[in-house]
Amino acid sequence: MKLLLLEDDDLLADSLAETLQDKGYSVDTAARIRVAESLMASEDYALVILDLGLPDGSGLDLLEHWRKQGRDLPVLALTARDTWEDKVIGLRRGADDYLTKPFHEAELLARLHALLRRRSGSTTSIIEVNGISLDEHTQRVSTDRASWHDLTATEFRLLRYLMHHPNRVHSKERLLDQLYSLEQDAPAPNLVEVYIGRLRRLLGKQRIQTRRGQGYVFVAP
């Protein structure tokens, strides 16, 4: 699952991006509105973490612009503007949640999970598709809800994306885009095959099928 972090404080951006990656997210960062606009036009993000005071403009103006364009992805405002009036304005102009700095990482992660869970229609942290249960909080998977297997960060990111988009053909390029941020070195396409093979050994071969020349499908009834 890929996130966009728009934050002009380099130290905070690096620290938060590392935390989010440890929790199984792929994160692109931007410190300027013009960069965020370019990324938003070319990438497929599940959620945006948005600072409101940016060197080249207002994060709220950018958010309002995105909403007018019809972009409905969840946006978590992360800002030092901490009065109740600021929060009301932020939410009215399109933010789905509002967190003030300084903040606890656990609270930010909990709010982020809640936004993503609400968007997927789930009421718990466990995704269940075709007999497979994936716990997004513990990053473990089960085929019987009795025994659970730990996943590596990459295995978790790949399986979560497939389970959030079942019965769709995903090319290797799309899956790589979800697994790695733009700042990371370009991975070899055969890495997808490696991780698909690992997941098949855990879940069974029929759960993730290959469409020759097209990509992979997580099969749901």
Coordinates of N, CA, C and O in Angstrom, one line a residue, residues 27-154:
V27 N 6.4 4.4 0.9 CA 6.2 5.8 1.1 C 7.0 6.7 0.1 O 8.2 6.5 0.0
D28 N 6.3 7.6 -0.6 CA 7.0 8.6 -1.4 C 6.9 9.9 -0.6 O 5.9 10.2 0.0
T29 N 8.0 10.6 -0.6 CA 8.0 11.9 0.2 C 8.1 13.1 -0.7 O 8.8 13.0 -1.8
A30 N 7.6 14.2 -0.3 CA 7.7 15.5 -1.1 C 7.7 16.6 -0.1 O 7.1 16.5 1.0
A31 N 8.6 17.6 -0.4 CA 8.7 18.7 0.5 C 8.1 20.0 -0.1 O 8.1 21.0 0.6
R32 N 7.6 19.9 -1.3 CA 7.1 21.0 -2.0 C 5.8 20.6 -2.7 O 5.6 19.5 -3.1
I33 N 4.9 21.6 -2.8 CA 3.6 21.4 -3.5 C 3.7 20.9 -4.9 O 3.1 20.0 -5.4
R34 N 4.7 21.6 -5.6 CA 4.8 21.2 -7.0 C 5.3 19.8 -7.2 O 4.9 19.1 -8.2
V35 N 6.1 19.3 -6.3 CA 6.5 17.9 -6.4 C 5.3 17.0 -6.0 O 5.1 15.9 -6.7
A36 N 4.6 17.3 -5.0 CA 3.4 16.5 -4.7 C 2.4 16.5 -5.8 O 1.8 15.4 -6.1
E37 N 2.2 17.6 -6.5 CA 1.3 17.6 -7.6 C 1.7 16.6 -8.7 O 0.9 15.9 -9.3
S38 N 3.0 16.7 -9.0 CA 3.6 15.8 -10.0 C 3.4 14.3 -9.6 O 3.0 13.5 -10.5
L39 N 3.7 14.0 -8.4 CA 3.6 12.6 -7.9 C 2.1 12.1 -7.9 O 1.8 11.0 -8.4
M40 N 1.2 13.0 -7.5 CA -0.2 12.7 -7.5 C -0.7 12.4 -8.9 O -1.6 11.5 -9.1
A41 N -0.1 13.0 -9.9 CA -0.6 12.8 -11.3 C -0.1 11.5 -11.8 O -0.7 11.0 -12.8
S42 N 1.0 11.0 -11.3 CA 1.6 9.8 -11.9 C 1.5 8.5 -11.0 O 1.6 7.4 -11.6
E43 N 1.3 8.7 -9.7 CA 1.3 7.5 -8.9 C -0.1 7.2 -8.3 O -1.0 8.0 -8.3
D44 N -0.2 6.0 -7.8 CA -1.5 5.5 -7.2 C -1.4 5.4 -5.7 O -0.8 4.4 -5.2
Y45 N -1.8 6.4 -5.0 CA -1.7 6.4 -3.5 C -3.0 6.0 -2.8 O -4.1 6.3 -3.3
A46 N -2.8 5.3 -1.6 CA -3.9 4.9 -0.8 C -4.3 6.0 0.2 O -5.5 6.1 0.6
L47 N -3.3 6.9 0.5 CA -3.6 7.9 1.5 C -2.5 8.9 1.5 O -1.4 8.6 1.0
V48 N -2.8 10.2 1.9 CA -1.8 11.3 1.9 C -1.7 11.8 3.4 O -2.7 12.0 4.0
I49 N -0.5 12.0 3.8 CA -0.2 12.7 5.1 C 0.3 14.1 4.7 O 1.3 14.2 4.0
L50 N -0.4 15.1 5.1 CA -0.2 16.4 4.5 C 0.1 17.5 5.6 O -0.7 17.7 6.5
D51 N 1.3 18.0 5.5 CA 1.6 19.2 6.2 C 0.9 20.4 5.6 O 0.7 20.5 4.4
L52 N 0.5 21.4 6.5 CA -0.3 22.5 5.9 C 0.5 23.7 5.6 O 0.1 24.5 4.7
G53 N 1.6 23.9 6.3 CA 2.5 25.1 6.0 C 3.7 24.6 5.2 O 4.6 24.0 5.7
L54 N 3.7 24.9 3.9 CA 4.7 24.4 3.0 C 5.5 25.6 2.3 O 4.9 26.7 2.2
P55 N 6.7 25.4 1.9 CA 7.5 26.6 1.4 C 6.9 27.2 0.2 O 7.1 28.4 0.0
D56 N 6.2 26.5 -0.6 CA 5.7 27.1 -1.9 C 4.2 27.2 -1.9 O 3.6 27.3 -3.0
G57 N 3.6 27.2 -0.7 CA 2.1 27.4 -0.7 C 1.4 26.8 0.5 O 2.1 26.3 1.4
S58 N 0.1 26.8 0.4 CA -0.7 26.3 1.5 C -1.1 24.8 1.2 O -1.7 24.5 0.1
G59 N -0.9 23.9 2.2 CA -1.4 22.6 2.1 C -2.9 22.5 2.0 O -3.5 21.7 1.3
L60 N -3.6 23.4 2.7 CA -5.1 23.4 2.6 C -5.6 23.8 1.2 O -6.5 23.3 0.7
D61 N -4.9 24.8 0.6 CA -5.2 25.1 -0.8 C -5.0 23.9 -1.7 O -5.9 23.7 -2.6
L62 N -3.9 23.2 -1.5 CA -3.7 22.1 -2.4 C -4.7 21.0 -2.1 O -5.3 20.4 -3.1
L63 N -5.1 20.8 -0.9 CA -6.1 19.8 -0.6 C -7.5 20.2 -1.2 O -8.1 19.3 -1.8
E64 N -7.8 21.4 -1.1 CA -9.1 21.9 -1.7 C -9.1 21.7 -3.2 O -10.1 21.3 -3.8
H65 N -7.9 21.9 -3.8 CA -7.7 21.7 -5.3 C -7.9 20.3 -5.6 O -8.6 19.9 -6.6
W66 N -7.3 19.4 -4.8 CA -7.5 17.9 -5.1 C -8.9 17.5 -5.0 O -9.4 16.7 -5.8
R67 N -9.6 18.0 -4.0 CA -11.0 17.6 -3.8 C -11.9 18.1 -5.0 O -12.8 17.4 -5.4
K68 N -11.6 19.3 -5.5 CA -12.4 19.8 -6.6 C -12.1 19.0 -7.9 O -12.9 18.9 -8.8
Q69 N -10.9 18.4 -7.9 CA -10.5 17.5 -9.0 C -11.2 16.1 -8.9 O -11.1 15.3 -9.8
G70 N -11.8 15.9 -7.8 CA -12.5 14.6 -7.6 C -11.6 13.6 -6.9 O -12.0 12.4 -6.8
R71 N -10.5 13.9 -6.4 CA -9.6 13.0 -5.7 C -10.2 12.7 -4.3 O -10.3 13.7 -3.5
D72 N -10.6 11.5 -4.0 CA -11.3 11.2 -2.8 C -10.5 10.3 -1.8 O -11.1 9.8 -0.9
L73 N -9.2 10.2 -2.1 CA -8.4 9.4 -1.2 C -8.3 10.0 0.2 O -8.4 11.3 0.3
P74 N -8.1 9.2 1.3 CA -8.1 9.8 2.6 C -6.9 10.7 2.8 O -5.8 10.4 2.3
V75 N -7.1 11.8 3.5 CA -6.0 12.8 3.8 C -5.9 13.1 5.3 O -6.9 13.5 5.8
L76 N -4.8 12.8 5.9 CA -4.5 13.1 7.3 C -3.7 14.4 7.3 O -2.5 14.4 6.9
A77 N -4.3 15.4 7.9 CA -3.5 16.7 8.1 C -2.6 16.5 9.3 O -3.1 16.1 10.3
L78 N -1.4 16.9 9.1 CA -0.4 16.8 10.2 C 0.3 18.1 10.3 O 1.1 18.5 9.4
T79 N 0.0 18.9 11.3 CA 0.4 20.3 11.3 C 0.6 20.8 12.8 O 0.2 20.2 13.7
A80 N 1.4 21.9 12.8 CA 1.6 22.6 14.1 C 0.4 23.5 14.5 O 0.4 24.1 15.6
R81 N -0.5 23.7 13.5 CA -1.7 24.6 13.8 C -2.6 23.8 14.7 O -3.3 22.9 14.2
D82 N -2.7 24.3 16.0 CA -3.4 23.4 16.9 C -4.6 24.0 17.6 O -5.1 23.4 18.6
T83 N -5.1 25.1 17.1 CA -6.3 25.6 17.8 C -7.5 24.8 17.2 O -7.5 24.2 16.2
W84 N -8.6 24.9 18.0 CA -9.8 24.2 17.5 C -10.4 24.8 16.2 O -10.9 24.1 15.3
E85 N -10.1 26.2 16.0 CA -10.5 26.8 14.8 C -9.7 26.3 13.6 O -10.3 26.0 12.5
D86 N -8.4 26.0 13.8 CA -7.6 25.5 12.7 C -8.1 24.1 12.3 O -8.2 23.7 11.1
K87 N -8.5 23.3 13.3 CA -9.0 21.9 13.1 C -10.3 22.0 12.3 O -10.5 21.2 11.4
V88 N -11.2 22.9 12.7 CA -12.5 23.0 12.0 C -12.2 23.4 10.5 O -12.8 22.8 9.6
I89 N -11.4 24.3 10.3 CA -11.1 24.8 8.9 C -10.5 23.6 8.1 O -10.9 23.4 7.0
G90 N -9.5 22.9 8.7 CA -8.9 21.8 8.0 C -9.9 20.7 7.6 O -9.8 20.2 6.5
L91 N -10.7 20.3 8.5 CA -11.7 19.3 8.2 C -12.7 19.8 7.2 O -13.1 19.0 6.3
R92 N -13.1 21.0 7.3 CA -14.1 21.6 6.3 C -13.5 21.7 4.9 O -14.3 21.6 4.0
R93 N -12.2 21.9 4.8 CA -11.6 22.1 3.5 C -11.2 20.7 2.9 O -10.5 20.7 1.8
G94 N -11.5 19.6 3.6 CA -11.3 18.3 2.9 C -10.4 17.3 3.6 O -10.3 16.2 3.2
A95 N -9.8 17.7 4.8 CA -9.1 16.7 5.5 C -10.0 15.6 6.1 O -11.1 16.0 6.6
D96 N -9.6 14.4 6.2 CA -10.4 13.3 6.8 C -10.1 13.2 8.3 O -10.9 12.6 9.0
D97 N -8.9 13.6 8.6 CA -8.5 13.6 10.0 C -7.4 14.7 10.2 O -6.9 15.1 9.3
Y98 N -7.2 15.0 11.5 CA -6.3 16.2 11.8 C -5.5 15.8 13.0 O -6.1 15.6 14.1
L99 N -4.2 15.8 12.9 CA -3.3 15.5 14.0 C -2.3 16.7 14.2 O -1.7 17.1 13.1
T100 N -2.1 17.1 15.4 CA -1.2 18.3 15.6 C 0.2 17.8 16.1 O 0.3 16.8 16.7
K101 N 1.2 18.6 15.7 CA 2.6 18.3 16.1 C 2.8 19.1 17.5 O 2.3 20.2 17.6
P102 N 3.6 18.5 18.4 CA 4.2 17.1 18.3 C 3.2 16.0 18.5 O 2.2 16.3 19.1
F103 N 3.5 14.9 18.0 CA 2.6 13.8 18.1 C 3.3 12.5 18.5 O 4.5 12.4 18.3
H104 N 2.5 11.5 18.9 CA 3.0 10.2 19.2 C 2.9 9.3 17.9 O 1.8 9.3 17.3
E105 N 3.9 8.6 17.5 CA 3.8 7.8 16.3 C 2.7 6.8 16.4 O 2.0 6.5 15.4
A106 N 2.5 6.2 17.6 CA 1.5 5.2 17.8 C 0.1 5.8 17.5 O -0.8 5.2 16.9
E107 N -0.1 7.1 17.9 CA -1.4 7.7 17.6 C -1.6 8.0 16.1 O -2.6 7.8 15.5
L108 N -0.5 8.5 15.4 CA -0.6 8.7 14.0 C -0.9 7.4 13.2 O -1.7 7.3 12.4
L109 N -0.2 6.3 13.6 CA -0.4 5.0 13.0 C -1.9 4.5 13.2 O -2.5 4.0 12.3
A110 N -2.4 4.7 14.4 CA -3.7 4.3 14.7 C -4.7 5.1 13.9 O -5.7 4.5 13.3
R111 N -4.5 6.4 13.7 CA -5.4 7.2 12.9 C -5.3 6.8 11.4 O -6.3 6.7 10.7
L112 N -4.1 6.5 11.0 CA -3.9 6.1 9.6 C -4.6 4.8 9.3 O -5.3 4.6 8.3
H113 N -4.4 3.8 10.2 CA -5.1 2.5 10.1 C -6.6 2.7 10.0 O -7.3 2.1 9.3
A114 N -7.1 3.6 10.9 CA -8.6 3.8 11.0 C -9.1 4.4 9.6 O -10.2 3.9 9.1
L115 N -8.4 5.3 9.1 CA -8.8 5.9 7.8 C -8.8 4.8 6.7 O -9.7 4.8 5.9
L116 N -7.7 4.0 6.6 CA -7.6 3.0 5.6 C -8.7 1.9 5.8 O -9.3 1.4 4.8
R117 N -8.9 1.6 7.1 CA -9.9 0.5 7.4 C -11.3 1.0 6.9 O -12.1 0.3 6.4
R118 N -11.6 2.2 7.3 CA -12.9 2.8 6.9 C -13.1 2.8 5.4 O -14.2 2.5 4.9
R119 N -12.0 3.2 4.7 CA -12.1 3.2 3.2 C -12.3 1.9 2.6 O -13.0 1.7 1.6
S120 N -11.7 0.8 3.2 CA -11.9 -0.5 2.7 C -13.2 -1.2 3.1 O -13.6 -2.3 2.6
G121 N -13.9 -0.5 4.0 CA -15.2 -1.1 4.5 C -15.1 -2.1 5.6 O -16.1 -2.7 6.0
S122 N -13.9 -2.3 6.1 CA -13.6 -3.2 7.2 C -13.8 -2.6 8.5 O -13.6 -1.4 8.7
T123 N -14.3 -3.4 9.5 CA -14.5 -2.9 10.8 C -13.4 -3.4 11.8 O -13.3 -3.0 13.0
T124 N -12.5 -4.2 11.3 CA -11.4 -4.7 12.1 C -10.1 -4.6 11.4 O -10.0 -4.2 10.2
S125 N -9.0 -5.0 12.1 CA -7.7 -4.9 11.4 C -7.4 -6.2 10.6 O -6.3 -6.3 10.1
I126 N -8.3 -7.1 10.6 CA -8.1 -8.4 9.9 C -8.9 -8.4 8.5 O -10.1 -8.2 8.5
I127 N -8.1 -8.5 7.4 CA -8.8 -8.7 6.1 C -9.0 -10.1 5.9 O -8.1 -11.0 6.1
E128 N -10.2 -10.5 5.4 CA -10.5 -11.9 5.1 C -11.0 -12.0 3.7 O -12.0 -11.4 3.3
V129 N -10.3 -12.8 2.9 CA -10.7 -13.0 1.5 C -10.4 -14.5 1.2 O -9.3 -15.0 1.3
N130 N -11.5 -15.1 0.7 CA -11.3 -16.5 0.2 C -10.6 -17.4 1.2 O -9.7 -18.2 0.8
G131 N -11.0 -17.3 2.5 CA -10.4 -18.2 3.5 C -9.1 -17.8 4.0 O -8.5 -18.5 4.9
I132 N -8.5 -16.7 3.5 CA -7.2 -16.2 4.0 C -7.5 -15.0 4.9 O -8.3 -14.1 4.6
S133 N -6.9 -15.0 6.1 CA -7.0 -13.9 7.1 C -5.6 -13.2 7.2 O -4.6 -13.9 7.4
L134 N -5.6 -11.9 7.0 CA -4.4 -11.1 7.1 C -4.6 -10.1 8.2 O -5.5 -9.2 8.1
D135 N -3.8 -10.2 9.2 CA -3.9 -9.2 10.3 C -2.9 -8.0 10.0 O -1.7 -8.2 10.0
E136 N -3.5 -6.9 9.7 CA -2.7 -5.7 9.3 C -1.9 -5.2 10.5 O -1.0 -4.5 10.3
H137 N -2.4 -5.4 11.7 CA -1.7 -4.9 12.9 C -0.4 -5.7 13.2 O 0.6 -5.2 13.4
T138 N -0.6 -7.0 13.2 CA 0.6 -7.9 13.5 C 1.4 -8.4 12.3 O 2.4 -9.0 12.5
Q139 N 0.9 -8.1 11.1 CA 1.5 -8.5 9.9 C 1.7 -10.0 9.8 O 2.7 -10.5 9.5
R140 N 0.6 -10.8 10.2 CA 0.6 -12.2 10.1 C -0.6 -12.7 9.3 O -1.6 -12.0 9.1
V141 N -0.4 -13.9 8.8 CA -1.5 -14.5 7.9 C -1.8 -15.8 8.4 O -1.0 -16.5 9.0
S142 N -3.1 -16.2 8.1 CA -3.6 -17.5 8.5 C -4.5 -18.1 7.5 O -5.3 -17.3 6.8
T143 N -4.5 -19.4 7.3 CA -5.4 -20.0 6.4 C -6.6 -20.7 7.1 O -7.5 -21.3 6.5
D144 N -6.5 -20.7 8.5 CA -7.5 -21.4 9.2 C -8.0 -20.7 10.5 O -8.7 -21.2 11.3
R145 N -7.5 -19.5 10.7 CA -7.7 -18.6 11.9 C -7.3 -19.3 13.2 O -7.6 -18.8 14.3
A146 N -6.5 -20.3 13.1 CA -5.9 -21.0 14.3 C -4.4 -20.8 14.4 O -3.9 -20.4 15.4
S147 N -3.7 -21.1 13.3 CA -2.3 -20.9 13.3 C -1.9 -19.7 12.4 O -2.5 -19.5 11.3
W148 N -1.0 -18.9 12.9 CA -0.7 -17.7 12.2 C 0.8 -17.7 11.8 O 1.6 -18.2 12.6
H149 N 1.1 -17.2 10.6 CA 2.5 -17.1 10.1 C 3.0 -15.7 10.0 O 2.3 -14.8 9.4
D150 N 4.1 -15.4 10.6 CA 4.7 -14.1 10.4 C 5.1 -13.8 9.0 O 5.6 -14.8 8.3
L151 N 4.9 -12.6 8.5 CA 5.4 -12.3 7.1 C 6.5 -11.2 7.2 O 6.6 -10.4 8.1
T152 N 7.4 -11.3 6.2 CA 8.4 -10.2 6.1 C 7.6 -8.9 5.6 O 6.5 -9.0 5.2
A153 N 8.3 -7.8 5.7 CA 7.6 -6.5 5.4 C 7.2 -6.6 3.9 O 6.1 -6.1 3.5
T154 N 8.0 -7.1 3.0 CA 7.7 -7.1 1.6 C 6.6 -8.1 1.3 O 5.6 -7.8 0.5

